[in-house]
Amino acid sequence: MNLRRLGTSLIAPLLGVGISIAVTSVILIAIHAQPLAVFSSMIKYGASAHAMTLILNLATTYFLSALAVAIGFKMNLFNIGVNGQYTLGAMVGGAVAGSLHLPTILSVPITIAVAMIVGAGWAGIAAWLKVARGVSEVISTIMLNFIATAIISYTIVRTSVGHETSLNVRGTAMIPESGMLRGIPLLDPKTEIYGFFFISIAIGILYWFVLNRTRFGYDLRATGHSATAARTSGIDAKRMTVITMLISGALAGLVGLPYLLGDAGSYNLNFPTDWGFTGIAIALLGRNNPIGIAVGALLWAFLDVASGQLILEGVPREITTIMQGVIVIVVVMSYEIVRRNQVKSEQKNVARALEKQEVSA
Amino acid sequence: MNDSALAVELKGIWKRFPGVIANSDINLSIAPGTVHAIVGENGAGKSTLMKILYGMQKPDEGTIAINGEFKEFESPSDAIDAGIGMVHQHFMLADNFTVLENIILGSEPRKGAKLDFDTARNQINSIAAENGLAVDADALVADLGVGDRQRIEILKVLYRGARILILDEPTAVLVPHEVDELFNTLRDLKREGITIMFISHKLDEVLAIADEITVIRQGTTVGSVDTKKQNISALELAEMMVGSELPTPETRGNTIREEVVLDVTNLSVHAAGGKAIVDDISFSIRSGEILGIAGVEGNGQAEILDALMGLVENTGVVHFKGEDISNQSTRSRRELGIGFIPEDRHRQALMLEAPLWENRMLGHQTMAPNSKGFLLNISGAKEDTQRIVREYDVRTPSIDVLASALSGGNQQKLIVGREMSGSPRLLIAAHPTRGVDVGAQAAIWDHLRNAREAGLAVLLISADLDELIGLSDTIKVLLRGQFVADANPATVTPQELGTAMTGAGKVSA
């Protein structure tokens, strides 16, 4: 039975990738490019040690972002504000780390804690608005994204937190080497795999454990299955909303850190600001399941990294954006179809099994 | 068309689903201008048969003839074209539309680009007048009661030209006097030459209205009775349906003890507008006592249950085992030993897309054997789910299947088993056997009786008056949020109780 379930849950992603390749091929042919040549060049580049390291690093970021979104999705809570939560978390974390001169073993955990608290606090505003005032978290988290952007710009441009870090880019003070979390050049001697890669694996396991093995996780999933049944069973919906939103925000606070502590060393005005939306797409692809999310994050990161290669083939790199979009749409649609069929086929299987029992009885 | 032809003739209908034979060799002949009842237990194949006749499913074998002509329906619109109309059990009306708008919805008469309301109104008024269906075409559906809504549903299908009506469990939602009105309507329709298929499992009603009755058991037609020629009692009919003798819900002996388990004083629940839905009621239940509350749905029963479980804002004082629990959360009430079988199985009691063992934990996730501290005890929950499946005869191949894969009756058995776990002192049960087949019903009654003997206090709400009278030690009648009468279950009849529920008469205590 479980093997069957696994098999059917693979249908949707495979279909998504397949259709996406087909659609992209049509577009490539339309712009007089050779689909086969383009894809094989992407794969060849993606398989290089250097590219694989970049993919793992980017996937680490995406994985954390998707987990932050997924924990909310599990109870039908839509945290669209990961962008605001992680940028704010990374900025404050970066500023704190930049001012600390402590050994790595102290400095990095402090930075992580600060970023998580800031992310949770920012998401907490949306949680409070929902519970106390009935404001949809979708609206409030989107609005909070804009406010976060404004606060960050103001802080870095107008206050003493901002410094001139390099040519024409203001940012937080450079983090001393002791405050960085360096990685290991495991695949490619010249590029490091982020230290956060390993931390995020641990977080993925913890996410699975909390969701599937604790009472809190049960309450969360029950709320997602049926809010009315959850309430009748004694689950306090408001409390769950607040706690889940805080956890989601805390996870979101981590999203900027792999890059900040593994590479950038400072939160500056060029820091990427839309990893949160990527997280939403990957959470959908991975069906809120940590392994699914990991696979989705790797796929997404591969497409992002390999897109640089397209220019060499004389093809616009936006082709990969189309691929990503098509994958998400197809996968989300086919998940729903597969889910409905699963429910139906299970009903039939049960009926068949019962009939056999009765015949043999 | 041939005047003497049968309105509906089904011959040798078979319908198989993977692993299940839903219909096997169904034969049915319905004369025009008659009321023909189809009776059978839940799961006997009535709804599959209806879906076949209404074009929602195609039979694997067999023929359908309407007015003497062979038909093959690809979709309900083919059936509608052939003059068949379906009145569903759950009304499909838009609350914020008027009666007129609801009736024409989907087949609106047009004048150019505009809707032609005048023609529609005239047409509807004349259909209504011909068939004795009194409705105000311009009333808002939201303001209408259940009986009116049903008339609108009937008008809707007549407006589309139906001459053969299928009514699926039409009385399930009606109070006794509304049932009488419906039956008058059906007699008027019959006089106009309309053929009615009446699906039900309420046998006394079937006997009151039907000209002919066909019984379905295990997917096949086991016999037809012409009520004019043959005298048949409800009991005989029931035994045809079940194929064996029937269980009764009777409880024997007095098991009521001294200890008051639940004591409620001055309980009120107010609607958003300030209207009292439950209006200052007080009652108590002793150990070993089943207190039944009789009442037409919507008179405050649901709110009493929700208030006792701490699910709605309420005023008043609730003592459980001598302890004031008025301000306790739902979870702590459950932890103190209150089991709850809610009214709406699917919305309130189950996670349909979760396996049975996860459903076993719902509402009991803080208690043994489902958890230890903040961690779940999955093996404990699974083992106990096996026990429930065994003791409550839940028919399932495994506890890993999704709850949605079980039939309604088996879902209900799982819920009853769950709520009786951990030896609760009080069980709050709404319609514990609704939608459950006869065998399972008897099993649930047995469990309730045994628990009552062991000292369980039960607050029972049921639309099935026989069940309510049979199980209860005490019955209170609820009307507009207040208790208006007490009834003695040893002497009261369902008819008397039904009258008291509408406020029309008093019953003796």
PDB file of C-alpha atoms in Angstrom, chain A residues 144-291:
ATOM      1  CA  LEU A 144       4.550  43.638   6.068  1.00  0.00           C
ATOM      2  CA  ASN A 145       6.928  42.755   3.211  1.00  0.00           C
ATOM      3  CA  PHE A 146       6.700  46.322   1.921  1.00  0.00           C
ATOM      4  CA  ILE A 147       7.141  47.759   5.385  1.00  0.00           C
ATOM      5  CA  ALA A 148      10.182  45.553   5.936  1.00  0.00           C
ATOM      6  CA  THR A 149      11.732  46.771   2.675  1.00  0.00           C
ATOM      7  CA  ALA A 150      11.219  50.374   3.722  1.00  0.00           C
ATOM      8  CA  ILE A 151      12.631  49.806   7.205  1.00  0.00           C
ATOM      9  CA  ILE A 152      15.709  48.072   5.770  1.00  0.00           C
ATOM     10  CA  SER A 153      16.386  50.839   3.238  1.00  0.00           C
ATOM     11  CA  TYR A 154      15.962  53.495   5.868  1.00  0.00           C
ATOM     12  CA  THR A 155      18.157  51.741   8.388  1.00  0.00           C
ATOM     13  CA  ILE A 156      20.971  51.090   5.985  1.00  0.00           C
ATOM     14  CA  VAL A 157      20.886  54.399   4.163  1.00  0.00           C
ATOM     15  CA  ARG A 158      20.035  56.786   7.011  1.00  0.00           C
ATOM     16  CA  THR A 159      21.322  55.322  10.230  1.00  0.00           C
ATOM     17  CA  SER A 160      24.704  54.374  11.622  1.00  0.00           C
ATOM     18  CA  VAL A 161      23.912  50.704  11.042  1.00  0.00           C
ATOM     19  CA  GLY A 162      24.732  51.286   7.358  1.00  0.00           C
ATOM     20  CA  HIS A 163      28.317  51.517   6.141  1.00  0.00           C
ATOM     21  CA  GLU A 164      29.927  51.887   2.775  1.00  0.00           C
ATOM     22  CA  THR A 165      30.910  48.239   2.331  1.00  0.00           C
ATOM     23  CA  SER A 166      32.220  48.264  -1.201  1.00  0.00           C
ATOM     24  CA  LEU A 167      31.907  50.362  -4.277  1.00  0.00           C
ATOM     25  CA  ASN A 168      28.651  52.309  -4.000  1.00  0.00           C
ATOM     26  CA  VAL A 169      26.834  49.627  -1.982  1.00  0.00           C
ATOM     27  CA  ARG A 170      25.815  50.435   1.562  1.00  0.00           C
ATOM     28  CA  GLY A 171      25.264  47.584   3.981  1.00  0.00           C
ATOM     29  CA  THR A 172      25.812  46.435   7.530  1.00  0.00           C
ATOM     30  CA  ALA A 173      29.363  46.337   8.875  1.00  0.00           C
ATOM     31  CA  MET A 174      31.435  43.466   7.502  1.00  0.00           C
ATOM     32  CA  ILE A 175      31.199  40.434   9.737  1.00  0.00           C
ATOM     33  CA  PRO A 176      34.628  39.473  11.136  1.00  0.00           C
ATOM     34  CA  GLU A 177      35.946  36.118   9.980  1.00  0.00           C
ATOM     35  CA  SER A 178      35.172  34.640  13.429  1.00  0.00           C
ATOM     36  CA  GLY A 179      31.504  35.462  12.926  1.00  0.00           C
ATOM     37  CA  MET A 180      31.230  33.678   9.581  1.00  0.00           C
ATOM     38  CA  LEU A 181      30.068  30.097   9.148  1.00  0.00           C
ATOM     39  CA  ARG A 182      32.436  28.845   6.477  1.00  0.00           C
ATOM     40  CA  GLY A 183      31.754  25.639   4.626  1.00  0.00           C
ATOM     41  CA  ILE A 184      33.854  22.808   3.227  1.00  0.00           C
ATOM     42  CA  PRO A 185      35.153  22.551  -0.331  1.00  0.00           C
ATOM     43  CA  LEU A 186      33.833  19.025  -0.620  1.00  0.00           C
ATOM     44  CA  LEU A 187      33.107  18.685  -4.338  1.00  0.00           C
ATOM     45  CA  ASP A 188      35.065  21.500  -5.891  1.00  0.00           C
ATOM     46  CA  PRO A 189      38.390  22.539  -4.286  1.00  0.00           C
ATOM     47  CA  LYS A 190      37.697  26.179  -5.146  1.00  0.00           C
ATOM     48  CA  THR A 191      34.086  26.489  -3.868  1.00  0.00           C
ATOM     49  CA  GLU A 192      32.734  25.690  -0.441  1.00  0.00           C
ATOM     50  CA  ILE A 193      29.503  23.947   0.408  1.00  0.00           C
ATOM     51  CA  TYR A 194      27.840  26.212   2.968  1.00  0.00           C
ATOM     52  CA  GLY A 195      28.033  25.151   6.585  1.00  0.00           C
ATOM     53  CA  PHE A 196      24.320  25.842   6.633  1.00  0.00           C
ATOM     54  CA  PHE A 197      23.817  22.980   4.197  1.00  0.00           C
ATOM     55  CA  PHE A 198      24.365  20.591   7.086  1.00  0.00           C
ATOM     56  CA  ILE A 199      22.350  22.677   9.541  1.00  0.00           C
ATOM     57  CA  SER A 200      19.419  22.691   7.136  1.00  0.00           C
ATOM     58  CA  ILE A 201      19.473  18.893   6.887  1.00  0.00           C
ATOM     59  CA  ALA A 202      19.150  18.785  10.673  1.00  0.00           C
ATOM     60  CA  ILE A 203      16.317  21.300  10.518  1.00  0.00           C
ATOM     61  CA  GLY A 204      14.560  19.185   7.892  1.00  0.00           C
ATOM     62  CA  ILE A 205      14.725  16.148  10.170  1.00  0.00           C
ATOM     63  CA  LEU A 206      13.492  18.201  13.112  1.00  0.00           C
ATOM     64  CA  TYR A 207      10.617  19.524  10.974  1.00  0.00           C
ATOM     65  CA  TRP A 208       9.590  15.983  10.105  1.00  0.00           C
ATOM     66  CA  PHE A 209       9.836  14.872  13.722  1.00  0.00           C
ATOM     67  CA  VAL A 210       7.802  17.753  15.131  1.00  0.00           C
ATOM     68  CA  LEU A 211       5.106  17.344  12.520  1.00  0.00           C
ATOM     69  CA  ASN A 212       4.757  13.577  12.695  1.00  0.00           C
ATOM     70  CA  ARG A 213       5.807  12.545  16.153  1.00  0.00           C
ATOM     71  CA  THR A 214       4.618  15.265  18.525  1.00  0.00           C
ATOM     72  CA  ARG A 215       1.217  16.273  19.808  1.00  0.00           C
ATOM     73  CA  PHE A 216       1.809  19.763  18.520  1.00  0.00           C
ATOM     74  CA  GLY A 217       2.423  18.386  15.031  1.00  0.00           C
ATOM     75  CA  TYR A 218      -0.726  16.311  15.265  1.00  0.00           C
ATOM     76  CA  ASP A 219      -2.779  19.349  16.271  1.00  0.00           C
ATOM     77  CA  LEU A 220      -1.266  21.266  13.383  1.00  0.00           C
ATOM     78  CA  ARG A 221      -2.048  18.586  10.824  1.00  0.00           C
ATOM     79  CA  ALA A 222      -5.525  18.043  12.239  1.00  0.00           C
ATOM     80  CA  THR A 223      -6.235  21.747  11.830  1.00  0.00           C
ATOM     81  CA  GLY A 224      -5.095  21.496   8.227  1.00  0.00           C
ATOM     82  CA  HIS A 225      -7.253  18.426   7.570  1.00  0.00           C
ATOM     83  CA  SER A 226     -10.420  19.958   8.976  1.00  0.00           C
ATOM     84  CA  ALA A 227     -10.566  23.163  10.983  1.00  0.00           C
ATOM     85  CA  THR A 228     -14.028  22.267  12.289  1.00  0.00           C
ATOM     86  CA  ALA A 229     -13.082  18.773  13.404  1.00  0.00           C
ATOM     87  CA  ALA A 230      -9.938  20.151  15.023  1.00  0.00           C
ATOM     88  CA  ARG A 231     -11.956  22.660  17.006  1.00  0.00           C
ATOM     89  CA  THR A 232     -14.441  20.018  18.109  1.00  0.00           C
ATOM     90  CA  SER A 233     -11.553  17.827  19.208  1.00  0.00           C
ATOM     91  CA  GLY A 234     -10.388  20.552  21.581  1.00  0.00           C
ATOM     92  CA  ILE A 235      -7.637  22.214  19.590  1.00  0.00           C
ATOM     93  CA  ASP A 236      -7.413  25.933  20.298  1.00  0.00           C
ATOM     94  CA  ALA A 237      -7.339  27.435  16.803  1.00  0.00           C
ATOM     95  CA  LYS A 238      -6.018  30.843  17.882  1.00  0.00           C
ATOM     96  CA  ARG A 239      -3.187  29.366  19.870  1.00  0.00           C
ATOM     97  CA  MET A 240      -2.243  27.132  16.932  1.00  0.00           C
ATOM     98  CA  THR A 241      -2.297  30.103  14.549  1.00  0.00           C
ATOM     99  CA  VAL A 242       0.035  32.119  16.757  1.00  0.00           C
ATOM    100  CA  ILE A 243       2.488  29.307  17.438  1.00  0.00           C
ATOM    101  CA  THR A 244       2.626  28.148  13.831  1.00  0.00           C
ATOM    102  CA  MET A 245       3.086  31.659  12.517  1.00  0.00           C
ATOM    103  CA  LEU A 246       5.917  32.237  14.992  1.00  0.00           C
ATOM    104  CA  ILE A 247       7.652  29.002  13.958  1.00  0.00           C
ATOM    105  CA  SER A 248       7.193  29.860  10.301  1.00  0.00           C
ATOM    106  CA  GLY A 249       8.676  33.304  10.891  1.00  0.00           C
ATOM    107  CA  ALA A 250      11.567  31.854  12.890  1.00  0.00           C
ATOM    108  CA  LEU A 251      12.364  29.434  10.050  1.00  0.00           C
ATOM    109  CA  ALA A 252      12.050  32.317   7.602  1.00  0.00           C
ATOM    110  CA  GLY A 253      14.580  34.256   9.685  1.00  0.00           C
ATOM    111  CA  LEU A 254      17.145  31.603   8.727  1.00  0.00           C
ATOM    112  CA  VAL A 255      16.678  31.941   4.977  1.00  0.00           C
ATOM    113  CA  GLY A 256      19.199  34.750   4.455  1.00  0.00           C
ATOM    114  CA  LEU A 257      21.848  33.284   6.723  1.00  0.00           C
ATOM    115  CA  PRO A 258      23.491  30.630   4.495  1.00  0.00           C
ATOM    116  CA  TYR A 259      24.435  33.347   2.041  1.00  0.00           C
ATOM    117  CA  LEU A 260      25.125  36.007   4.664  1.00  0.00           C
ATOM    118  CA  LEU A 261      27.392  33.874   6.835  1.00  0.00           C
ATOM    119  CA  GLY A 262      28.750  31.639   4.079  1.00  0.00           C
ATOM    120  CA  ASP A 263      29.506  34.212   1.437  1.00  0.00           C
ATOM    121  CA  ALA A 264      28.350  37.840   1.571  1.00  0.00           C
ATOM    122  CA  GLY A 265      29.568  38.808   5.054  1.00  0.00           C
ATOM    123  CA  SER A 266      27.300  41.837   5.120  1.00  0.00           C
ATOM    124  CA  TYR A 267      23.656  42.596   4.504  1.00  0.00           C
ATOM    125  CA  ASN A 268      23.833  45.181   1.753  1.00  0.00           C
ATOM    126  CA  LEU A 269      21.325  46.739  -0.565  1.00  0.00           C
ATOM    127  CA  ASN A 270      22.128  44.146  -3.248  1.00  0.00           C
ATOM    128  CA  PHE A 271      21.056  41.259  -1.018  1.00  0.00           C
ATOM    129  CA  PRO A 272      18.484  39.081  -2.867  1.00  0.00           C
ATOM    130  CA  THR A 273      14.991  39.801  -1.588  1.00  0.00           C
ATOM    131  CA  ASP A 274      12.617  37.329  -3.241  1.00  0.00           C
ATOM    132  CA  TRP A 275      13.684  33.907  -1.983  1.00  0.00           C
ATOM    133  CA  GLY A 276      10.413  33.811  -0.043  1.00  0.00           C
ATOM    134  CA  PHE A 277       8.331  33.501  -3.192  1.00  0.00           C
ATOM    135  CA  THR A 278      10.628  30.767  -4.477  1.00  0.00           C
ATOM    136  CA  GLY A 279       9.941  29.029  -1.168  1.00  0.00           C
ATOM    137  CA  ILE A 280       6.200  29.103  -1.847  1.00  0.00           C
ATOM    138  CA  ALA A 281       6.698  27.466  -5.240  1.00  0.00           C
ATOM    139  CA  ILE A 282       8.980  24.783  -3.810  1.00  0.00           C
ATOM    140  CA  ALA A 283       6.689  24.060  -0.869  1.00  0.00           C
ATOM    141  CA  LEU A 284       3.934  23.431  -3.425  1.00  0.00           C
ATOM    142  CA  LEU A 285       6.235  21.195  -5.485  1.00  0.00           C
ATOM    143  CA  GLY A 286       7.367  19.247  -2.445  1.00  0.00           C
ATOM    144  CA  ARG A 287       3.866  18.933  -1.001  1.00  0.00           C
ATOM    145  CA  ASN A 288       5.064  20.289   2.343  1.00  0.00           C
ATOM    146  CA  ASN A 289       7.075  17.115   2.833  1.00  0.00           C
ATOM    147  CA  PRO A 290      10.751  17.653   3.754  1.00  0.00           C
ATOM    148  CA  ILE A 291      12.082  15.136   1.244  1.00  0.00           C
TER     149      ILE A 291
END
